[in-house]
Each structure stands twice: as structure tokens, then as C-alpha cells.
mmCIF file of C-alpha atoms and ligand atoms in Angstrom:
data_model
loop_
_atom_site.group_PDB
_atom_site.id
_atom_site.type_symbol
_atom_site.label_atom_id
_atom_site.label_comp_id
_atom_site.label_asym_id
_atom_site.label_seq_id
_atom_site.Cartn_x
_atom_site.Cartn_y
_atom_site.Cartn_z
ATOM 1 C CA UNK G 134 23.808 -40.681 10.252
ATOM 2 C CA UNK G 135 20.566 -42.129 8.944
ATOM 3 C CA UNK G 136 19.271 -45.020 7.250
ATOM 4 C CA UNK G 137 18.246 -45.022 3.315
ATOM 5 C CA UNK G 138 15.881 -48.078 4.176
ATOM 6 C CA UNK G 139 15.708 -49.953 0.903
ATOM 7 C CA UNK G 140 13.450 -52.719 2.055
ATOM 8 C CA UNK G 141 10.990 -50.545 3.629
ATOM 9 C CA UNK G 142 10.790 -48.624 1.016
ATOM 10 C CA UNK G 143 10.742 -51.401 -1.583
ATOM 11 C CA UNK G 144 7.824 -53.098 0.320
ATOM 12 C CA UNK G 145 5.868 -50.100 0.478
ATOM 13 C CA UNK G 146 6.491 -49.857 -3.575
ATOM 14 C CA UNK G 147 5.366 -53.460 -4.414
ATOM 15 C CA UNK G 148 2.306 -52.862 -2.214
ATOM 16 C CA UNK G 149 1.352 -49.994 -4.361
ATOM 17 C CA UNK G 150 2.201 -52.014 -7.470
ATOM 18 C CA UNK G 151 0.348 -54.659 -5.986
ATOM 19 C CA UNK G 152 -2.991 -52.271 -5.261
ATOM 20 C CA UNK G 153 -2.487 -51.171 -9.162
ATOM 21 C CA UNK G 154 -2.558 -55.227 -10.387
ATOM 22 C CA UNK G 155 -6.013 -55.323 -8.392
ATOM 23 C CA UNK G 156 -7.103 -52.487 -10.109
ATOM 24 C CA UNK G 157 -6.089 -53.774 -13.364
ATOM 25 C CA UNK G 158 -7.427 -57.174 -13.114
ATOM 26 C CA UNK G 159 -10.774 -55.699 -11.478
ATOM 27 C CA UNK G 160 -10.961 -53.548 -14.751
ATOM 28 C CA UNK G 161 -10.628 -56.776 -16.708
ATOM 29 C CA UNK G 162 -6.782 -56.278 -17.761
ATOM 30 C CA UNK G 163 -4.336 -58.817 -18.000
ATOM 31 C CA UNK G 164 -1.712 -60.108 -15.087
ATOM 32 C CA UNK G 165 1.449 -59.087 -15.750
ATOM 33 C CA UNK G 166 4.041 -61.745 -16.179
ATOM 34 C CA UNK G 167 7.812 -61.675 -16.075
ATOM 35 C CA UNK G 168 10.012 -64.210 -17.537
ATOM 36 C CA UNK G 169 13.252 -64.793 -16.347
ATOM 37 C CA UNK G 170 16.303 -66.343 -18.170
ATOM 38 C CA UNK G 171 18.843 -68.471 -15.608
ATOM 39 C CA UNK G 172 22.069 -69.731 -17.302
ATOM 40 C CA UNK G 173 24.342 -72.043 -15.398
ATOM 41 C CA UNK G 174 24.053 -72.941 -11.553
ATOM 42 C CA UNK G 175 26.012 -69.756 -10.446
ATOM 43 C CA UNK G 176 24.485 -69.163 -6.785
ATOM 44 C CA UNK G 177 24.264 -65.748 -6.800
ATOM 45 C CA UNK G 178 22.702 -65.208 -9.661
ATOM 46 C CA UNK G 179 20.195 -68.082 -8.626
ATOM 47 C CA UNK G 180 19.432 -66.264 -5.836
ATOM 48 C CA UNK G 181 18.634 -62.986 -7.099
ATOM 49 C CA UNK G 182 15.992 -64.592 -9.665
ATOM 50 C CA UNK G 183 14.744 -66.308 -6.520
ATOM 51 C CA UNK G 184 13.856 -62.921 -4.915
ATOM 52 C CA UNK G 185 11.947 -61.427 -8.027
ATOM 53 C CA UNK G 186 10.206 -64.663 -9.026
ATOM 54 C CA UNK G 187 9.054 -64.103 -5.270
ATOM 55 C CA UNK G 188 8.476 -60.839 -5.320
ATOM 56 C CA UNK G 189 6.305 -61.114 -8.263
ATOM 57 C CA UNK G 190 3.785 -63.721 -6.518
ATOM 58 C CA UNK G 191 3.720 -61.127 -3.547
ATOM 59 C CA UNK G 192 2.845 -58.454 -6.319
ATOM 60 C CA UNK G 193 0.172 -60.436 -7.973
ATOM 61 C CA UNK G 194 2.119 -61.259 -11.322
ATOM 62 C CA UNK G 195 2.400 -64.236 -12.870
ATOM 63 C CA UNK G 196 6.248 -64.995 -13.511
ATOM 64 C CA UNK G 197 8.072 -68.071 -14.910
ATOM 65 C CA UNK G 198 12.048 -68.957 -15.034
ATOM 66 C CA UNK G 199 13.752 -70.700 -17.660
ATOM 67 C CA UNK G 200 16.852 -72.441 -16.573
ATOM 68 C CA UNK G 201 19.026 -74.184 -18.955
ATOM 69 C CA UNK G 202 23.113 -75.123 -17.737
ATOM 70 C CA UNK G 203 26.547 -73.252 -18.586
ATOM 71 C CA UNK G 204 27.176 -75.396 -21.679
ATOM 72 C CA UNK G 205 24.126 -74.248 -23.543
ATOM 73 C CA UNK G 206 24.783 -72.602 -27.451
ATOM 74 C CA UNK G 207 24.244 -69.076 -28.368
ATOM 75 C CA UNK G 208 21.840 -70.599 -31.123
ATOM 76 C CA UNK G 209 20.096 -72.091 -28.171
ATOM 77 C CA UNK G 210 20.093 -69.224 -25.900
ATOM 78 C CA UNK G 211 18.631 -66.945 -29.292
ATOM 79 C CA UNK G 212 16.247 -69.045 -29.472
ATOM 80 C CA UNK G 213 15.000 -68.937 -26.280
ATOM 81 C CA UNK G 214 14.763 -65.024 -26.574
ATOM 82 C CA UNK G 215 12.940 -65.051 -29.603
ATOM 83 C CA UNK G 216 10.448 -67.477 -28.660
ATOM 84 C CA UNK G 217 9.857 -65.027 -25.613
ATOM 85 C CA UNK G 218 9.741 -62.023 -27.867
ATOM 86 C CA UNK G 219 7.058 -63.978 -29.622
ATOM 87 C CA UNK G 220 5.023 -64.784 -26.762
ATOM 88 C CA UNK G 221 2.084 -62.743 -26.482
ATOM 89 C CA UNK G 222 1.213 -64.096 -22.665
ATOM 90 C CA UNK G 223 4.769 -62.898 -21.790
ATOM 91 C CA UNK G 224 5.012 -59.145 -20.811
ATOM 92 C CA UNK G 225 8.260 -58.655 -20.593
ATOM 93 C CA UNK G 226 11.891 -60.704 -19.573
ATOM 94 C CA UNK G 227 15.359 -60.624 -18.183
ATOM 95 C CA UNK G 228 18.422 -62.798 -19.138
ATOM 96 C CA UNK G 229 20.179 -62.829 -15.771
ATOM 97 C CA UNK G 230 23.645 -61.695 -16.206
ATOM 98 C CA UNK G 231 26.642 -62.462 -16.502
ATOM 99 C CA UNK G 232 26.256 -65.362 -18.827
ATOM 100 C CA UNK G 233 29.392 -67.584 -19.425
ATOM 101 C CA UNK G 234 31.819 -66.853 -21.609
ATOM 102 C CA UNK G 235 31.230 -68.285 -24.600
ATOM 103 C CA UNK G 236 28.211 -66.553 -24.899
ATOM 104 C CA UNK G 237 28.259 -62.994 -26.430
ATOM 105 C CA UNK G 238 26.296 -61.139 -24.288
ATOM 106 C CA UNK G 239 25.321 -57.759 -26.280
ATOM 107 C CA UNK G 240 24.165 -60.065 -29.082
ATOM 108 C CA UNK G 241 21.349 -61.723 -26.467
ATOM 109 C CA UNK G 242 20.586 -58.132 -25.187
ATOM 110 C CA UNK G 243 19.947 -56.608 -28.841
ATOM 111 C CA UNK G 244 17.653 -59.832 -29.653
ATOM 112 C CA UNK G 245 15.298 -59.401 -27.376
ATOM 113 C CA UNK G 246 12.326 -57.059 -28.100
ATOM 114 C CA UNK G 247 13.056 -53.620 -27.005
ATOM 115 C CA UNK G 248 9.223 -53.477 -25.481
ATOM 116 C CA UNK G 249 9.992 -56.398 -23.573
ATOM 117 C CA UNK G 250 13.180 -55.022 -22.251
ATOM 118 C CA UNK G 251 12.046 -54.647 -18.643
ATOM 119 C CA UNK G 252 16.069 -54.946 -17.688
ATOM 120 C CA UNK G 253 16.229 -51.726 -19.792
ATOM 121 C CA UNK G 254 19.524 -52.964 -21.313
ATOM 122 C CA UNK G 255 18.856 -53.216 -24.977
ATOM 123 C CA UNK G 256 20.555 -50.037 -26.744
ATOM 124 C CA UNK G 257 17.491 -48.719 -27.739
ATOM 125 C CA UNK G 258 16.388 -48.227 -24.209
ATOM 126 C CA UNK G 259 19.959 -47.515 -23.188
ATOM 127 C CA UNK G 260 19.637 -44.502 -25.969
ATOM 128 C CA UNK G 261 16.387 -43.067 -24.629
ATOM 129 C CA UNK G 262 17.411 -42.911 -21.530
ATOM 130 C CA UNK G 263 20.291 -40.977 -22.321
ATOM 131 C CA UNK G 264 17.939 -38.543 -24.083
ATOM 132 C CA UNK G 265 15.632 -38.733 -21.374
ATOM 133 C CA UNK G 266 13.113 -39.777 -23.546
ATOM 134 C CA UNK G 267 10.358 -42.323 -21.843
ATOM 135 C CA UNK G 268 11.714 -45.938 -21.781
ATOM 136 C CA UNK G 269 12.248 -48.792 -19.110
ATOM 137 C CA UNK G 270 15.204 -47.585 -17.055
ATOM 138 C CA UNK G 271 17.803 -50.365 -15.571
ATOM 139 C CA UNK G 272 16.438 -51.404 -12.268
ATOM 140 C CA UNK G 273 19.303 -50.449 -9.515
ATOM 141 C CA UNK G 274 19.773 -47.154 -10.725
ATOM 142 C CA UNK G 275 15.998 -46.504 -11.219
ATOM 143 C CA UNK G 276 15.638 -47.902 -7.668
ATOM 144 C CA UNK G 277 18.441 -45.601 -6.183
ATOM 145 C CA UNK G 278 16.792 -42.691 -7.876
ATOM 146 C CA UNK G 279 13.498 -43.954 -6.111
ATOM 147 C CA UNK G 280 15.436 -43.998 -2.779
ATOM 148 C CA UNK G 281 16.922 -40.846 -2.625
ATOM 149 C CA UNK G 282 13.298 -39.508 -3.885
ATOM 150 C CA UNK G 283 11.126 -41.158 -1.206
ATOM 151 C CA UNK G 284 13.750 -40.499 1.392
ATOM 152 C CA UNK G 285 12.854 -36.661 0.621
ATOM 153 C CA UNK G 286 16.771 -35.996 -0.125
ATOM 154 C CA UNK G 287 17.271 -33.126 -2.875
ATOM 155 C CA UNK G 288 20.198 -33.772 -5.145
ATOM 156 C CA UNK G 289 20.495 -30.502 -6.831
ATOM 157 C CA UNK G 290 23.659 -28.967 -6.911
ATOM 158 C CA UNK G 291 25.401 -31.563 -5.129
ATOM 159 C CA UNK G 292 28.802 -33.223 -6.262
ATOM 160 C CA UNK G 293 27.741 -37.089 -7.009
ATOM 161 C CA UNK G 294 30.715 -39.190 -7.554
ATOM 162 C CA UNK G 295 30.522 -43.041 -8.825
ATOM 163 C CA UNK G 296 32.557 -45.703 -8.939
ATOM 164 C CA UNK G 297 31.914 -48.096 -11.628
ATOM 165 C CA UNK G 298 31.612 -47.792 -15.355
ATOM 166 C CA UNK G 299 29.437 -50.843 -15.965
ATOM 167 C CA UNK G 300 26.307 -50.923 -18.270
ATOM 168 C CA UNK G 301 24.015 -51.980 -15.130
ATOM 169 C CA UNK G 302 24.930 -49.325 -12.642
ATOM 170 C CA UNK G 303 27.475 -46.683 -13.341
ATOM 171 C CA UNK G 304 27.000 -45.397 -16.892
ATOM 172 C CA UNK G 305 23.292 -45.376 -16.055
ATOM 173 C CA UNK G 306 23.429 -43.895 -12.880
ATOM 174 C CA UNK G 307 25.794 -40.917 -14.253
ATOM 175 C CA UNK G 308 23.060 -40.419 -16.651
ATOM 176 C CA UNK G 309 20.096 -39.956 -14.271
ATOM 177 C CA UNK G 310 22.247 -38.244 -11.381
ATOM 178 C CA UNK G 311 23.315 -35.427 -13.529
ATOM 179 C CA UNK G 312 19.454 -35.411 -15.404
ATOM 180 C CA UNK G 313 17.231 -32.010 -15.220
ATOM 181 C CA UNK G 314 15.130 -33.454 -12.646
ATOM 182 C CA UNK G 315 15.012 -34.117 -9.267
ATOM 183 C CA UNK G 316 16.607 -36.447 -8.418
ATOM 184 C CA UNK G 317 19.277 -35.034 -10.139
ATOM 185 C CA UNK G 318 20.953 -32.136 -11.354
ATOM 186 C CA UNK G 319 23.984 -33.311 -9.621
ATOM 187 C CA UNK G 320 27.662 -32.476 -10.843
ATOM 188 C CA UNK G 321 29.056 -36.176 -11.656
ATOM 189 C CA UNK G 322 32.216 -37.665 -11.544
ATOM 190 C CA UNK G 323 32.552 -41.391 -12.815
ATOM 191 C CA UNK G 324 35.227 -42.858 -11.403
ATOM 192 C CA UNK G 325 36.361 -46.656 -12.407
ATOM 193 C CA UNK G 326 39.552 -49.212 -12.047
ATOM 194 C CA UNK G 327 42.035 -46.697 -14.123
ATOM 195 C CA UNK G 328 41.229 -43.554 -12.041
ATOM 196 C CA UNK G 329 44.264 -42.131 -10.499
ATOM 197 C CA UNK G 330 44.145 -40.865 -6.888
ATOM 198 C CA UNK G 331 40.544 -42.051 -6.464
ATOM 199 C CA UNK G 332 40.481 -41.287 -2.959
ATOM 200 C CA UNK G 333 40.657 -37.114 -4.175
ATOM 201 C CA UNK G 334 37.670 -37.783 -6.013
ATOM 202 C CA UNK G 335 35.642 -39.487 -3.326
ATOM 203 C CA UNK G 336 36.636 -37.124 -0.633
ATOM 204 C CA UNK G 337 34.705 -34.697 -2.771
ATOM 205 C CA UNK G 338 31.746 -36.522 -3.403
ATOM 206 C CA UNK G 339 28.118 -34.948 -1.752
ATOM 207 C CA UNK G 340 27.026 -38.232 -2.645
ATOM 208 C CA UNK G 341 28.869 -41.221 -2.998
ATOM 209 C CA UNK G 342 27.652 -44.111 -5.247
ATOM 210 C CA UNK G 343 30.090 -47.313 -4.462
ATOM 211 C CA UNK G 344 29.303 -49.836 -7.152
ATOM 212 C CA UNK G 345 32.885 -52.110 -7.436
ATOM 213 C CA UNK G 346 32.164 -55.441 -6.419
ATOM 214 C CA UNK G 347 35.049 -55.215 -3.705
ATOM 215 C CA UNK G 348 34.335 -55.976 -0.089
ATOM 216 C CA UNK G 349 34.689 -52.690 2.379
ATOM 217 C CA UNK G 350 36.515 -51.451 -0.449
ATOM 218 C CA UNK G 351 35.580 -47.860 0.895
ATOM 219 C CA UNK G 352 36.471 -46.682 4.290
ATOM 220 C CA UNK G 353 36.166 -43.941 6.339
ATOM 221 C CA UNK G 354 38.881 -41.687 5.283
ATOM 222 C CA UNK G 355 37.782 -41.638 1.316
ATOM 223 C CA UNK G 356 34.641 -40.263 2.569
ATOM 224 C CA UNK G 357 33.448 -36.596 2.834
ATOM 225 C CA UNK G 358 32.039 -35.596 6.395
ATOM 226 C CA UNK G 359 28.156 -35.403 6.034
ATOM 227 C CA UNK G 360 27.949 -37.259 2.938
ATOM 228 C CA UNK G 361 25.150 -39.790 1.596
ATOM 229 C CA UNK G 362 26.620 -43.041 0.730
ATOM 230 C CA UNK G 363 25.040 -45.583 -1.601
ATOM 231 C CA UNK G 364 26.881 -49.097 -1.674
ATOM 232 C CA UNK G 365 25.320 -50.901 -4.413
ATOM 233 C CA UNK G 366 27.893 -53.875 -3.744
ATOM 234 C CA UNK G 367 26.630 -57.466 -2.870
ATOM 235 C CA UNK G 368 29.811 -59.680 -2.252
ATOM 236 C CA UNK G 369 29.522 -62.813 0.189
ATOM 237 C CA UNK G 370 32.325 -63.019 2.894
ATOM 238 C CA UNK G 371 32.975 -65.904 5.073
ATOM 239 C CA UNK G 372 31.628 -65.594 9.092
ATOM 240 C CA UNK G 373 32.535 -68.382 10.859
ATOM 241 C CA UNK G 374 29.930 -66.972 13.230
ATOM 242 C CA UNK G 375 27.227 -67.612 10.747
ATOM 243 C CA UNK G 376 25.686 -71.363 10.283
ATOM 244 C CA UNK G 377 26.114 -70.693 6.470
ATOM 245 C CA UNK G 378 29.939 -70.086 7.020
ATOM 246 C CA UNK G 379 29.105 -66.609 4.972
ATOM 247 C CA UNK G 380 27.636 -63.206 5.064
ATOM 248 C CA UNK G 381 26.690 -60.842 2.497
ATOM 249 C CA UNK G 382 28.180 -57.627 3.132
ATOM 250 C CA UNK G 383 28.624 -54.127 0.810
ATOM 251 C CA UNK G 384 31.527 -52.179 -0.900
ATOM 252 C CA UNK G 385 31.145 -49.851 1.992
ATOM 253 C CA UNK G 386 33.050 -50.559 5.355
ATOM 254 C CA UNK G 387 29.654 -49.746 6.716
ATOM 255 C CA UNK G 388 30.564 -49.700 10.706
ATOM 256 C CA UNK G 389 33.329 -46.892 10.653
ATOM 257 C CA UNK G 390 31.598 -44.890 7.076
ATOM 258 C CA UNK G 391 28.062 -44.519 9.064
ATOM 259 C CA UNK G 392 29.719 -42.383 11.879
ATOM 260 C CA UNK G 393 30.515 -39.846 9.382
ATOM 261 C CA UNK G 394 28.131 -39.324 6.637
ATOM 262 C CA UNK G 395 24.451 -38.072 7.148
ATOM 263 C CA UNK G 396 22.700 -41.148 4.954
ATOM 264 C CA UNK G 397 23.589 -44.625 4.088
ATOM 265 C CA UNK G 398 22.512 -47.811 2.620
ATOM 266 C CA UNK G 399 22.942 -50.831 4.403
ATOM 267 C CA UNK G 400 23.763 -54.278 2.895
ATOM 268 C CA UNK G 401 21.707 -56.364 2.849
ATOM 269 C CA UNK G 402 18.390 -53.904 2.836
ATOM 270 C CA UNK G 403 19.539 -51.118 0.957
ATOM 271 C CA UNK G 404 19.760 -50.801 -3.113
ATOM 272 C CA UNK G 405 19.222 -55.184 -3.340
ATOM 273 C CA UNK G 406 15.359 -54.540 -2.127
ATOM 274 C CA UNK G 407 14.974 -51.688 -4.666
ATOM 275 C CA UNK G 408 16.117 -53.240 -7.487
ATOM 276 C CA UNK G 409 13.079 -56.045 -7.219
ATOM 277 C CA UNK G 410 10.773 -53.106 -6.822
ATOM 278 C CA UNK G 411 12.184 -51.115 -9.949
ATOM 279 C CA UNK G 412 11.554 -54.343 -11.945
ATOM 280 C CA UNK G 413 8.124 -54.973 -11.115
ATOM 281 C CA UNK G 414 7.201 -51.492 -11.807
ATOM 282 C CA UNK G 415 8.714 -51.720 -15.307
ATOM 283 C CA UNK G 416 7.369 -54.891 -16.107
ATOM 284 C CA UNK G 417 4.112 -53.746 -15.060
ATOM 285 C CA UNK G 418 4.387 -50.527 -17.567
ATOM 286 C CA UNK G 419 5.271 -53.571 -20.000
ATOM 287 C CA UNK G 420 2.517 -55.043 -19.418
ATOM 288 C CA UNK G 421 0.298 -51.896 -19.381
ATOM 289 C CA UNK G 422 1.476 -51.163 -22.977
ATOM 290 C CA UNK G 423 1.263 -54.874 -24.016
ATOM 291 C CA UNK G 424 -2.281 -54.766 -25.512
ATOM 292 C CA UNK G 425 -2.099 -58.376 -27.428
ATOM 293 C CA UNK G 426 -2.748 -59.999 -24.125
ATOM 294 C CA UNK G 427 -6.340 -58.265 -23.099
ATOM 295 C CA UNK G 428 -8.562 -60.970 -22.151
HETATM 296 N N1 LIG R 293 23.061 -58.999 -12.882
HETATM 297 C C1 LIG R 293 22.935 -58.378 -12.281
HETATM 298 N N2 LIG R 293 22.545 -57.430 -12.152
HETATM 299 C C2 LIG R 293 21.415 -57.702 -13.061
HETATM 300 C C3 LIG R 293 19.878 -57.002 -13.256
HETATM 301 O O1 LIG R 293 19.731 -56.040 -12.755
HETATM 302 N N3 LIG R 293 19.662 -57.779 -14.354
HETATM 303 C C4 LIG R 293 19.677 -58.398 -15.426
HETATM 304 N N4 LIG R 293 19.564 -59.300 -15.793
HETATM 305 N N5 LIG R 293 21.414 -59.170 -14.407
HETATM 306 C C5 LIG R 293 21.826 -58.584 -13.613
#
């Protein structure tokens, strides 16, 4: 078994991005600026946004966070989006999901200027991705593709089984892996909560992508010998041996599955850091395309 080292790959990628920013600045260009909109006090969302902001600083980006309580109205949030769309100093922004139940997340995403949609969630960008046209790719699937590529894994002809149908991971992952590209050229099966006999599908997977949100859901009896296993889950479980009383774990029963597979991503240190590096890639791209702010 080999580890798909998301942490090391992400650090390498972020160093390359930082070097690119240094070059852009030296040539009189603009420092990329990412804004994160954070609604409510969800600890996981706060932690993710914190990691994104920290990564921006390391890469030489400017960053800002707009925080509001969970009682914010739809109108107020749409006004924040409109302000960011019109702010020439901001190259890209994200609205951290999930949003409170009373907010129509689709309406919020549709209000984002597609040129600043560095999450790649706007319908126009999703459409471009589906057609294989240049666009911002959603950060988590894009990070997984980079992780495969940078570990020299050739996926052509493989059977990829994706568990999950979210717009953030499952759906775009299925598009990217079935593309005529490398990585890509996979035969993709997409499973979800209504799939009958899930195990019969997972056992056929050369690449298994678990984006379920249930700790240790994928057990070794569900995995084919020699499979590549990508764990997208970030679940907090209680652990009395830790000072905090809890720890993060994935959707995969790592200790047992690792003995069976050829490659596996750890949690933490697998997909999570790659998501952040991909967001920075998108923001740098947005900044290079934004000619408004050049000083
Ligand atoms: N919530 C979980 N993942 C993501 C992501 O990639 N972007 C945003 N905006 N929210 C998320």
C-alpha cells in the first residue's frame, strides 16, 4: 500500500503558486485577493475558512473574510455577493457551504459573478466543466485529479466508482474522471444513498472515491484487492485519548482498507489540503484574468 500524500503535494503546489505570485508582482501585476464569506458559527466551516485564509497568506495572496451570524436574511447575503462582484480589488470569492436552511443556496450561487466564482459552483462554470471548456474546476475534485497526476497514476481504462452525488464532489468528480484526459478516461459508476447493493459496485472499483460523510463507512470487505481509494470524508468523532476529546477521520476504515489497496489517501493529510491548493490555483487564475485591478 502506498500513501497518496495530499499534504506534501499541496505544499509543493502552494510553493509553485507562491513563486508565480512573486513573478507577477515583480512584473508590476496585482496580488491575488480571495474573499471568503462565512455565515454562522459552524465549527467545521470556520476551520475550513481559517485554513483557506492561512494558505492565502503563505502563497502571498491578499485575503479577507466576511462573517455574519446565521440569522442573516437572503437579501442581506445577496447584497454582500453583489458588493463583492463589484469590488475590483477582489479577484475571487467563495460563500462557504452549507448555508442556514432559510437561505436559498442556489440563488446565492447564481448571484456570484462567474468570473469570480473560484469554487466553480455557478451554473455557467458547471456547464463549461461538463463541456470540457476552460473554467474554474470545483476545488475538491480538481485537487483529487492533481493528486492522482502528481503520483504518476495512469487511470485510463479503469473503473471508477464514486459514492456521492453532491454538486461539490460526487457530480463533478464523475465528469472529470470520465473525460478524455489523463487522469481520466475511466468508466464511471456513480452510487448514492438509493443505490441497491452498494458493495456489489464498490467491489468492482479500480478507483473508489468515498464522499459519503459517514465515518469508517467503507470497510475492507467492500474493496477490491489493489484498488486506489480516495477518502473525501472529514468526520469528527470522539476520542478520549485526545486532549480535545475528538479527532478527524474519513469515510474509509483506513487501518483495514489500507492493507488491501494499492494507494490510499489518509485523513487528515489527503484530499483536504489538495482542496485548498486547488482553490488557490483558481484564485490565481481569476487574478490573472482580472485586468481591472492592475496597479
Ligand atoms: N463546503 C464544503 N466544501 C466546500 C467548498 O469547496 N466550497 C465551499 N464554498 N463550501 C464548501
